Tab-separated table of N, CA and C in Angstrom:
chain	number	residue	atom	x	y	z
J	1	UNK	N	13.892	-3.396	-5.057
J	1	UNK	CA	14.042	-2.452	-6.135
J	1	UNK	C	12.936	-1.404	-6.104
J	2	UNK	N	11.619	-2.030	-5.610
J	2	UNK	CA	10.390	-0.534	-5.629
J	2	UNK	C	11.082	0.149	-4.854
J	3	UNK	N	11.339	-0.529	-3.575
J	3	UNK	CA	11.540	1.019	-2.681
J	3	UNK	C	12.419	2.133	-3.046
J	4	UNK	N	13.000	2.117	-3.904
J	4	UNK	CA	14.027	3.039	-4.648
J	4	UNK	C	13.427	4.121	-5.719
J	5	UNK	N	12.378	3.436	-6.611
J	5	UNK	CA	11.862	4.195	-7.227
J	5	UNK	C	11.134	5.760	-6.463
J	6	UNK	N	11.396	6.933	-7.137
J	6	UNK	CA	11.335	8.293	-6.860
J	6	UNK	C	10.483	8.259	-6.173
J	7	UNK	N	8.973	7.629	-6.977
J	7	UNK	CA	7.502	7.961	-6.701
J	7	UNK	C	7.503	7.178	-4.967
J	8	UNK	N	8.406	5.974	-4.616
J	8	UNK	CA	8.175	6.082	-3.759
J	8	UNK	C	8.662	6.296	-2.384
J	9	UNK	N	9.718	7.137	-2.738
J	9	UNK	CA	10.369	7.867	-1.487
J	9	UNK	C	9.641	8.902	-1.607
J	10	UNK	N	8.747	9.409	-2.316
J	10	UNK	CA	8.059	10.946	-2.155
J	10	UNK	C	6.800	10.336	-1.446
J	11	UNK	N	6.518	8.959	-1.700
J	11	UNK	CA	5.365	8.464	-0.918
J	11	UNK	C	5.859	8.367	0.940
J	12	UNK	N	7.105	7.743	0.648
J	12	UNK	CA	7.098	7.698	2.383
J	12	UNK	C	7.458	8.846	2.694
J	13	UNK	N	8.033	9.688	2.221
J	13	UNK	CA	8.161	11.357	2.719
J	13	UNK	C	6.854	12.057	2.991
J	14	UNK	N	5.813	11.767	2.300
J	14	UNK	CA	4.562	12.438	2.530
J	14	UNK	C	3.709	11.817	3.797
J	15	UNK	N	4.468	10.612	4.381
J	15	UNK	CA	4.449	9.957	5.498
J	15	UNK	C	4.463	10.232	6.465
J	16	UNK	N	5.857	9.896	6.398
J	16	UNK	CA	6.904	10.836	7.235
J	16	UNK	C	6.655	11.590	7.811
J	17	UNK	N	6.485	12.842	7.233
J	17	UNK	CA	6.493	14.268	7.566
J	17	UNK	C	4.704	14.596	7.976
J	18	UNK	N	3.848	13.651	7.902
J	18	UNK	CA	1.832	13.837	8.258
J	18	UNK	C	1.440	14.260	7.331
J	19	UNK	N	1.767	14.478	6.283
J	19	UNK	CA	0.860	15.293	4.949
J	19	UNK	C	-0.208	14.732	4.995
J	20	UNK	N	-0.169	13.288	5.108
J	20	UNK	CA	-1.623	12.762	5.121
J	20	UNK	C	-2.294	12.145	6.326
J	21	UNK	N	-1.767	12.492	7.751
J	21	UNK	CA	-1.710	12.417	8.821
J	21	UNK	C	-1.423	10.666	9.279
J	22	UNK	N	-2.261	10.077	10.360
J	22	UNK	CA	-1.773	9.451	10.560
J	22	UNK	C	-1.967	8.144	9.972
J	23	UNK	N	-1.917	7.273	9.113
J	23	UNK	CA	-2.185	6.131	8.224
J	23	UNK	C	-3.052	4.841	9.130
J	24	UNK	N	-4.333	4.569	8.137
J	24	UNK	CA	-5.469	3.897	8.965
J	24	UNK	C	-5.804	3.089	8.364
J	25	UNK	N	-5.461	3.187	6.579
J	25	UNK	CA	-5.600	1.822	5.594
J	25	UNK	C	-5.162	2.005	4.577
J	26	UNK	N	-4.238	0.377	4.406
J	26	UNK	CA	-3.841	0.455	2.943
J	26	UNK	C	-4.646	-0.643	1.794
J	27	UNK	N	-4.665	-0.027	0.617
J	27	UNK	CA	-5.100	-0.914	-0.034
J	27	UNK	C	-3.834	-0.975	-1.444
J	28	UNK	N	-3.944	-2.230	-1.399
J	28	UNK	CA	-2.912	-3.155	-2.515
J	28	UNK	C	-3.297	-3.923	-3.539
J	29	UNK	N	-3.137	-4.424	-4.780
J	29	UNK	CA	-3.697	-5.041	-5.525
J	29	UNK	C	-2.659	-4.829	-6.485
J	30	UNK	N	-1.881	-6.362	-6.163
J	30	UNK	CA	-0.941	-6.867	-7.061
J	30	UNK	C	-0.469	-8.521	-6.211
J	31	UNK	N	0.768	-8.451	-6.898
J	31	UNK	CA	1.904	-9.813	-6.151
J	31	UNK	C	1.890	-9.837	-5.026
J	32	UNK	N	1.908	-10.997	-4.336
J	32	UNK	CA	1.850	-10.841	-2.576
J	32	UNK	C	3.307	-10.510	-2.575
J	33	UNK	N	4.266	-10.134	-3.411
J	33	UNK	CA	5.412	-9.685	-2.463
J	33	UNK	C	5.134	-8.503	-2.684
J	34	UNK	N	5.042	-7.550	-3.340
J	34	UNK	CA	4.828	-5.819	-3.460
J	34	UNK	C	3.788	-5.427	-2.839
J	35	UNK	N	3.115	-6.049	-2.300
J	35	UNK	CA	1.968	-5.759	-1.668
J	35	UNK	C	1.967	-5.512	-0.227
J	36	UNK	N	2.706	-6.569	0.066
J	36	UNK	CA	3.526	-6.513	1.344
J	36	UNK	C	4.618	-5.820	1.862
J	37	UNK	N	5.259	-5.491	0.646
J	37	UNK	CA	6.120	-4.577	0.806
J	37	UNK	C	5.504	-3.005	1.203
J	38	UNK	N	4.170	-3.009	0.565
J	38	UNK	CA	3.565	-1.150	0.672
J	38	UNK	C	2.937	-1.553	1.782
J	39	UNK	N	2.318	-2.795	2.768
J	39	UNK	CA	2.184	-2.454	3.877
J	39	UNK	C	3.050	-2.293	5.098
J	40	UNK	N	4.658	-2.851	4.586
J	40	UNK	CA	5.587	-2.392	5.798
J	40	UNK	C	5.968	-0.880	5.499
J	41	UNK	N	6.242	-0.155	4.462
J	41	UNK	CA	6.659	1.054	4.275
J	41	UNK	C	5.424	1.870	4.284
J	42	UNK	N	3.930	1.778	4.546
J	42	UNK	CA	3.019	2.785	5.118
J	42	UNK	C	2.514	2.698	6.448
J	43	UNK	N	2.865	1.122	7.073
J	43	UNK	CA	2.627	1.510	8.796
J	43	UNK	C	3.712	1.340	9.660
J	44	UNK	N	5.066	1.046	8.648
J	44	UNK	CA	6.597	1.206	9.026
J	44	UNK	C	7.120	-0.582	9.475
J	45	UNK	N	8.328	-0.575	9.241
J	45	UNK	CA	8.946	-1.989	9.685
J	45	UNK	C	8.632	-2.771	11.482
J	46	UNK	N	8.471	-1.852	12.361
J	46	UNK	CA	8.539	-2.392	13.371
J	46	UNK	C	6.871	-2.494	13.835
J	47	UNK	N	6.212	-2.197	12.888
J	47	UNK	CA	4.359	-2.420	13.353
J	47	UNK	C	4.105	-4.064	13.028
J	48	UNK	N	3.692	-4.734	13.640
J	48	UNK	CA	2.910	-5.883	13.201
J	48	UNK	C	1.743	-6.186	13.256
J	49	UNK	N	1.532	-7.269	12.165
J	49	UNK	CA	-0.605	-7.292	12.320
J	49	UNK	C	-0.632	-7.432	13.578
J	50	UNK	N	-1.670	-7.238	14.654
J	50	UNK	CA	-2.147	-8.292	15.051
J	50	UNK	C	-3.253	-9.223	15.078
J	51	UNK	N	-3.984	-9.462	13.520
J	51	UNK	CA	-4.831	-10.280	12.933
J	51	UNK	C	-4.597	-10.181	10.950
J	52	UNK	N	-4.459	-11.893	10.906
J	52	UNK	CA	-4.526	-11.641	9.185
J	52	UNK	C	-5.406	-12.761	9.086
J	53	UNK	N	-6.122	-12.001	7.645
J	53	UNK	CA	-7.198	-13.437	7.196
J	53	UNK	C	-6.537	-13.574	5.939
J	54	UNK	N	-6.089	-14.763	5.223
J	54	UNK	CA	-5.653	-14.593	4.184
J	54	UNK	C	-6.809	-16.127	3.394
J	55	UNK	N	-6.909	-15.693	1.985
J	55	UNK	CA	-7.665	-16.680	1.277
J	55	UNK	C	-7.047	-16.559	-0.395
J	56	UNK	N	-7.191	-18.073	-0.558
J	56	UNK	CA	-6.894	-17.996	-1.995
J	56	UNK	C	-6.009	-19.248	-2.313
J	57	UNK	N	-5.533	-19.296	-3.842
J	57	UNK	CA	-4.633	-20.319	-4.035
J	57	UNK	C	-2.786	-20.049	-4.137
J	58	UNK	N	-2.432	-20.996	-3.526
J	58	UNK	CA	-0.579	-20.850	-3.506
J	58	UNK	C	-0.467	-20.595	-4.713
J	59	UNK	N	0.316	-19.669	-4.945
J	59	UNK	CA	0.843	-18.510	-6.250
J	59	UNK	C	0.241	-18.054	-6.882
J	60	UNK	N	-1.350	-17.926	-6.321
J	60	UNK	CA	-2.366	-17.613	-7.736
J	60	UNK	C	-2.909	-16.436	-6.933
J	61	UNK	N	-4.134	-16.681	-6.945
J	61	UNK	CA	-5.436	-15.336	-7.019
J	61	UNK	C	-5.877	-15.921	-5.559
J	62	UNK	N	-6.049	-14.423	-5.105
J	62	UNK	CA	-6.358	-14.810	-3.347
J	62	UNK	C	-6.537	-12.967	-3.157
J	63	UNK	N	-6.472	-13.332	-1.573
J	63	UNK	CA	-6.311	-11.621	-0.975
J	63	UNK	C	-6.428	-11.909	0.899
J	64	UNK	N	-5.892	-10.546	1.331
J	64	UNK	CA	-5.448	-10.687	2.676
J	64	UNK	C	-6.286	-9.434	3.140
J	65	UNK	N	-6.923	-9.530	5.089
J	65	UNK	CA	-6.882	-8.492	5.486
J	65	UNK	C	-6.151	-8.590	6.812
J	66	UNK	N	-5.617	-7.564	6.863
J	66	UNK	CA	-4.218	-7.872	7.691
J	66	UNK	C	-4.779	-6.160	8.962
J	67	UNK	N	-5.334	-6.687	10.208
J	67	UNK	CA	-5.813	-5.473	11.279
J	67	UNK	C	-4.446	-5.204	12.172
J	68	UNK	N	-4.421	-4.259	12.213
J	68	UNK	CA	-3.126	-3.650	13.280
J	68	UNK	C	-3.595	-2.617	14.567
J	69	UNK	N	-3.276	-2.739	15.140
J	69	UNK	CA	-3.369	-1.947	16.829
J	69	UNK	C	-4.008	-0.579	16.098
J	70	UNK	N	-5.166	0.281	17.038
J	70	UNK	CA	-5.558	1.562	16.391
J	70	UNK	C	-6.457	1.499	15.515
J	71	UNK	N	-7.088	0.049	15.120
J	71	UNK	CA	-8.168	0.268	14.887
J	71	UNK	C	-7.759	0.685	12.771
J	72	UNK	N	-6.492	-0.288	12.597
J	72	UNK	CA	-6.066	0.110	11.258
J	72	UNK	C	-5.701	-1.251	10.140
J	73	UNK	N	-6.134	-1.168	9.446
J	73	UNK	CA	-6.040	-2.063	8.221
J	73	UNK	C	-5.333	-2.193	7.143
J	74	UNK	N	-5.056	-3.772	6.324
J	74	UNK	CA	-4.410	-3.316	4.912
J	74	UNK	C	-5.280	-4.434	4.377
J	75	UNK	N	-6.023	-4.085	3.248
J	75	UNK	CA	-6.410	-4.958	2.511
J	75	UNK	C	-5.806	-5.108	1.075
J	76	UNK	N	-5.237	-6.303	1.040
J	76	UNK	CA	-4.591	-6.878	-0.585
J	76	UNK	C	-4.963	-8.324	-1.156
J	77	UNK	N	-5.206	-7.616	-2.174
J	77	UNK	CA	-5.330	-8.536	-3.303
J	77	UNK	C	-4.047	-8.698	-4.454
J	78	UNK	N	-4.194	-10.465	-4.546
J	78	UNK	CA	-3.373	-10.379	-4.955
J	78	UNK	C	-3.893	-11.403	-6.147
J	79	UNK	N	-2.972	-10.714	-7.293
J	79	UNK	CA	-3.398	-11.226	-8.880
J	79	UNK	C	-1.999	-11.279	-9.129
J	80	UNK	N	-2.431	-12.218	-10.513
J	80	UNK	CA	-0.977	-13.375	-10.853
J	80	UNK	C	-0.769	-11.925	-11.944
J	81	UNK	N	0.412	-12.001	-12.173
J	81	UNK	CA	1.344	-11.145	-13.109
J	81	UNK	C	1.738	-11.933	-14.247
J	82	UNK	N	1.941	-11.560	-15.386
J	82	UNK	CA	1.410	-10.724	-16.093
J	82	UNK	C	-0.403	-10.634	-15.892
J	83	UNK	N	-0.973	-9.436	-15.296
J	83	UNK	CA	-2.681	-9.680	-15.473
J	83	UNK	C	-3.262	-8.281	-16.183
J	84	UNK	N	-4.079	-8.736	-16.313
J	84	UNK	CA	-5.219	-7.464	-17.476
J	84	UNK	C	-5.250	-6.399	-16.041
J	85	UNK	N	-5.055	-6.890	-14.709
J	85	UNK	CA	-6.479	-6.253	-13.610
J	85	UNK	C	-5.296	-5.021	-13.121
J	86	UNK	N	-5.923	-4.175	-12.882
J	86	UNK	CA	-4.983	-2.786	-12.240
J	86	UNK	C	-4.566	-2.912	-11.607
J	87	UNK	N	-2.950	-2.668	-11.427
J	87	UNK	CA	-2.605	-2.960	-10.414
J	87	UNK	C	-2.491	-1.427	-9.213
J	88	UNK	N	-2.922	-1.358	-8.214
J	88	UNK	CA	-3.307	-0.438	-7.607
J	88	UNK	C	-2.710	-0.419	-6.025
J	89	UNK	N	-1.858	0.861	-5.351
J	89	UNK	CA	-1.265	0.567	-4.220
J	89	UNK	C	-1.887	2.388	-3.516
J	90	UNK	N	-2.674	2.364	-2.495
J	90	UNK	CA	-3.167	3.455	-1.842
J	90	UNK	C	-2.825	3.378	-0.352
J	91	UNK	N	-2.368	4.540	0.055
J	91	UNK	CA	-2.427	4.983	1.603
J	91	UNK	C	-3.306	5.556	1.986
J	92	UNK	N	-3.836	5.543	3.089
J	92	UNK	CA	-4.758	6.345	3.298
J	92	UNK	C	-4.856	6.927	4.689
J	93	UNK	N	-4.706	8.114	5.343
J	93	UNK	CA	-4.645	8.788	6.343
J	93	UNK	C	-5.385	9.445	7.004
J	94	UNK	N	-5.400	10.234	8.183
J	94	UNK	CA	-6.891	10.517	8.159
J	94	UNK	C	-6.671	12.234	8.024
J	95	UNK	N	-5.715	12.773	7.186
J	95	UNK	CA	-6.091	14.018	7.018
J	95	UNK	C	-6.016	14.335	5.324
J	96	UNK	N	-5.642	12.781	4.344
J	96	UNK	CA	-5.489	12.755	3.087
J	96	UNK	C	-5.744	11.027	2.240
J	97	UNK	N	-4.796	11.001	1.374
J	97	UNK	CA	-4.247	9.865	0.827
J	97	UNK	C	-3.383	9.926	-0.488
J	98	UNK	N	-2.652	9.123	-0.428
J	98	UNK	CA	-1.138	9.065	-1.652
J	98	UNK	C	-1.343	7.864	-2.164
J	99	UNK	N	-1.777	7.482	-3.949
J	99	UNK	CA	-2.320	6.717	-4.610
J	99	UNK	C	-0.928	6.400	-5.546
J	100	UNK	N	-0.053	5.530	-5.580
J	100	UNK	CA	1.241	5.318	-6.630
J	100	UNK	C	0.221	4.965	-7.685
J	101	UNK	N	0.471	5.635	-8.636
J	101	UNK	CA	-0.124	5.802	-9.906
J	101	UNK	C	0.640	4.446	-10.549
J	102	UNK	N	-0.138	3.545	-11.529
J	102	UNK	CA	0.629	1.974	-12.364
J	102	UNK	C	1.790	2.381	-13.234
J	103	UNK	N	2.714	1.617	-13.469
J	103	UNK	CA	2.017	0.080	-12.617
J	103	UNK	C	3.050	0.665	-11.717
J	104	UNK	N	2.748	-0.051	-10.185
J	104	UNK	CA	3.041	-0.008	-8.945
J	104	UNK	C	4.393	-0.841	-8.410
J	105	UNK	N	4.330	-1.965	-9.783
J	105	UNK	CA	6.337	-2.771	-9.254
J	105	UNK	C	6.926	-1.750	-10.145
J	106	UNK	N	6.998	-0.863	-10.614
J	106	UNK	CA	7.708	0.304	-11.211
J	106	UNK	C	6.995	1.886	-11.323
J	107	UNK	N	6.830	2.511	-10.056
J	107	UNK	CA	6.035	3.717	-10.204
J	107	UNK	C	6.516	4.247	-10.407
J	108	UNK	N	6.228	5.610	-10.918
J	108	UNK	CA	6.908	6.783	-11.812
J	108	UNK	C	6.053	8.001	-11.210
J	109	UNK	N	5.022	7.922	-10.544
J	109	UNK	CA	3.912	8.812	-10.439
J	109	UNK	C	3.069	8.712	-9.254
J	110	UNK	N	2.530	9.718	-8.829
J	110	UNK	CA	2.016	9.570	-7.250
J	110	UNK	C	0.538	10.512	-7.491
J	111	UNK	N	0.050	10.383	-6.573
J	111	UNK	CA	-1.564	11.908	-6.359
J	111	UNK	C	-1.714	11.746	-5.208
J	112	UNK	N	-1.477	12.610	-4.627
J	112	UNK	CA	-1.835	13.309	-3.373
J	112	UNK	C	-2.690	13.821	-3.405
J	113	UNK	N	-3.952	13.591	-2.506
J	113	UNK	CA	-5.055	14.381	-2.298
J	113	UNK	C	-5.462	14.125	-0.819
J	114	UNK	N	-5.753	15.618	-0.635
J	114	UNK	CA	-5.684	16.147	0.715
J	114	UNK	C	-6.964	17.163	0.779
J	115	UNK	N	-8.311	16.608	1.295
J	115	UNK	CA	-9.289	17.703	1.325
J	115	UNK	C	-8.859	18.657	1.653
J	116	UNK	N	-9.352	20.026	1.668
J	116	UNK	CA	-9.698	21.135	2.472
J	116	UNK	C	-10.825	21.093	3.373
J	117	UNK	N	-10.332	21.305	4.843
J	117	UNK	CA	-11.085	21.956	5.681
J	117	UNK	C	-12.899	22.146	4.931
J	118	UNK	N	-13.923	21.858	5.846
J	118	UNK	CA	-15.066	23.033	5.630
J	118	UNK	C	-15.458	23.391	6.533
């Protein structure tokens, strides 16, 4: 059902197309399933880790870092739902980054930020 929401087909479009060039880390912080889900749709379905450290308790509070070919990362944390803690999903590229504004299992809202040149 996320992947449908607006905010984030404008996220993989800004992908897609290099707005934020080529993607080098994600960071996640929610459910290990949505979390996982924003690291197959920012380094795409057919990339796989090839290293994960994962720590924590079965269905609870933990977090993963998951290294991929290129020298690229996703780090997630993952917190039990309903939680107080932000839930937070970032791409990050190396000519920008696209932040789904909360909450993130239902985004509505995105920020793109893309330095300028100096």
């Amino acid at each position: 059902m996320v992947a449908f929401f607006l905010a984030m087909e404008q996220a993989r479009h800004l992908i897609e197309t290099g707005v934020i060039g080529d993607v080098v880390m994600v960071q996640a912080d929610f459910d290990t399933l949505y979390t996982s889900q924003f690291v197959t749709m920012a380094f795409g379905h057919e990339t796989k880790p090839i290293d994960i450290t994962v720590r924590g308790t079965a269905g609870g509070r933990g977090g993963a870092i998951l290294e991929f070919e290129s020298n690229r990362f996703a780090i997630l944390s993952f917190i039990s739902y309903p939680s107080e803690f932000t839930e937070v999903f970032k791409i990050i590229g190396t000519k920008g980054s696209v932040t789904l504004e909360q909450p993130d299992h239902c985004p509505t809202a995105l920020t793109l930020r893309v330095p300028t040149a100096t």
